[in-house]
């Protein structure tokens, strides 16, 4: 085959593909619970099992092949309408899928299946046994099917089927025999002629290659699309022709032309199949002088019809896949890093041009930077993925958890097409899982209580995503009992998080549940309620430069709103200058900028902002920057998590879109810093981590009355 | 190891058959001569625009832009507790790449001036005396006598221990 190195690469592709397919399978299984007779979904399921089996066979992964084969056989029966998908079968297949997932993960981590333990094997064997129960009585219904066929055939039509399977059919796991069997499930093969002219000498024959062709007479009441659908899995590389047998012989003639076969032998085959009688053929051909012309005109027609069926229904996902390219995420990151450098270099060129004062140069660099910006936007969209994939994972979570809790809960997904950065998507999964579980466990009430409150018995958890300004908002809401503010407050006082009698706004009380070690659940379930969770959720989200807020009305429901930046690589910043250094404040936190009037000059800790008290933070003092104050200072009002603080700075340098350079290990724990960035001039600017900075100030204020003495002296 | 890189080959230690020679970069910081293994030296650049990082221990000078990547710069003299390096026209930043805890860290050290690359036989590096050292004992890999004068070979992994530095930021 290929060198071991290449095989390794291919194995990675197989793993990635299988994981995708298994996700697809999960979706299909969850769908099929709602609509058990949807043939598209059943076909999709069969395709997944079939593809995995086939690909696993290429790698000699016998355990996967053997296991999937049984699953495929059961699905084949479902496809043949011999079995109906019920709840127990779909549940069984979910387990089958999970088992396959385990095996694939094992493969991904070890590179082979030697890591399989007895436990895995037992699990697999148990599932196979349960699957086999659906196969055991296989022969009975088949015979009964044949028995009920004749009456059906009354209204059936005769078809002529011509199959030239692609040489790789056997290697792909398609046995022609099973195709013929499948055909028999919705019709009757009246005659078979096996075309052996493709067979080479026995010495040159490769036993794994399919050399055989078939001409079939087929009687069925199924439509052309159904019959053609039987060959969906072998269509690639094969020549398949489904023709109705009527007096018109042009179809058959075209077939001979298309297959470039010996006409006499073909005609014999047609006659043997009963698709045409010798008399009909002779009568037809004597009048058919322009046969070849007709054939030529019919061929494209047939081909076009092939295309039409291809694009319909079951084939759709594949054609969509054709437009996608699988790219290593590392390469994308590299591209985005380079684009980041390009932006910095472009800003430098711009600056130089402006300083040089040459009009043409300024024009050239400004059109260049416009292009660079477009390139950046394009590059960033490469990393964007729809959040729907993440959301749909929760169908399973909701299904499993609601069964476990004995509550009837539906998941409603909105805004699945909203796009955001892949790294964000990857890291949002865990917090979301937590929130969804929380909503189901604590939010949604038991059915009894819901009835009493006049709500529908089925609870709803809603996941919603939408874009707002330069961020994405994800909402997890439920129509459950809501949060009990009194209980939260009581618990907070009990835990010493709040002093008794301290007045708190509703929002502040709700935010208490994000404090570490806080749980109001009276009972600890194995899902949630241990009080580790909401603080972790908040920490995870803040680590993504996002924020989380909560809305709740008692008896009506709770909504948790997560706000995240669209990407982690680039920040919209506001550039400020203090001393010789430049700092960047995330633009979405900046509320307004005001000039510090001479009246306010001095060492006051508060400003009067249109009648409201605004605490100020003098960056010059906080950062211990030497040098005299410039004549005039400015205040940048930043707003975060309900806190509003004025940062006193020397200069306002304006908006600035920039690439974030990570802090690195040395500065990793530095308070108040979020990263570095490089300015157009080549100087390094510091990105301020406003949430941490404000948190620091708040904790200092808690311990002293105001800022700590060394900062205010 | 090419003899041509030695500035004073006639005084360099004689090559012993079983001895192992390594190249060291020598530089001056606070009038002391130090040597570091050249294997971790990436480049030497002129002391330029350093952006100071607030709320840091004083031996962290700040960060520089090294062709698009941000590199922290450490003042070696301050790290040894001898006050900040005064900038002169011979002040340099030595860019080092250190592997610590399986991670590669690129950082720069500010020194008064860079001298030369010399070859030292490992056996010639003697343990430092227990007393009389002017810098922390664990920063010293050993002492070596070159051309009649002692110089200190630094234990860079200790001097620039990323974990220790990060922990000082509390």
Short mmCIF file of C-alpha atoms in Angstrom, two decimals, chain A residues 341 344 661 677-685, chain B residues 45 49-51 63-73 95:
data_model
loop_
_atom_site.label_atom_id
_atom_site.label_comp_id
_atom_site.label_asym_id
_atom_site.label_seq_id
_atom_site.Cartn_x
_atom_site.Cartn_y
_atom_site.Cartn_z
CA UNK A 341 2.55 40.81 11.96
CA UNK A 344 1.81 45.77 12.79
CA UNK A 661 0.80 38.77 22.19
CA UNK A 677 0.97 44.31 21.63
CA UNK A 678 3.36 45.96 19.22
CA UNK A 679 2.59 49.45 18.03
CA UNK A 680 3.22 50.77 14.56
CA UNK A 681 6.33 52.50 15.85
CA UNK A 682 7.78 49.16 16.91
CA UNK A 683 7.35 49.93 20.60
CA UNK A 684 5.64 47.43 22.86
CA UNK A 685 2.38 48.48 24.50
CA UNK B 45 21.69 43.19 20.38
CA UNK B 49 13.81 50.78 23.32
CA UNK B 50 12.67 48.86 26.38
CA UNK B 51 9.07 49.22 27.51
CA UNK B 63 9.99 44.04 27.35
CA UNK B 64 11.42 44.62 23.90
CA UNK B 65 10.13 43.99 20.43
CA UNK B 66 12.46 41.46 18.89
CA UNK B 67 11.33 41.31 15.25
CA UNK B 68 7.69 40.99 16.15
CA UNK B 69 7.89 38.91 19.28
CA UNK B 70 7.77 40.38 22.74
CA UNK B 71 10.79 39.37 24.84
CA UNK B 72 11.17 40.12 28.56
CA UNK B 73 14.46 41.76 29.54
CA UNK B 95 19.08 37.18 24.05
#
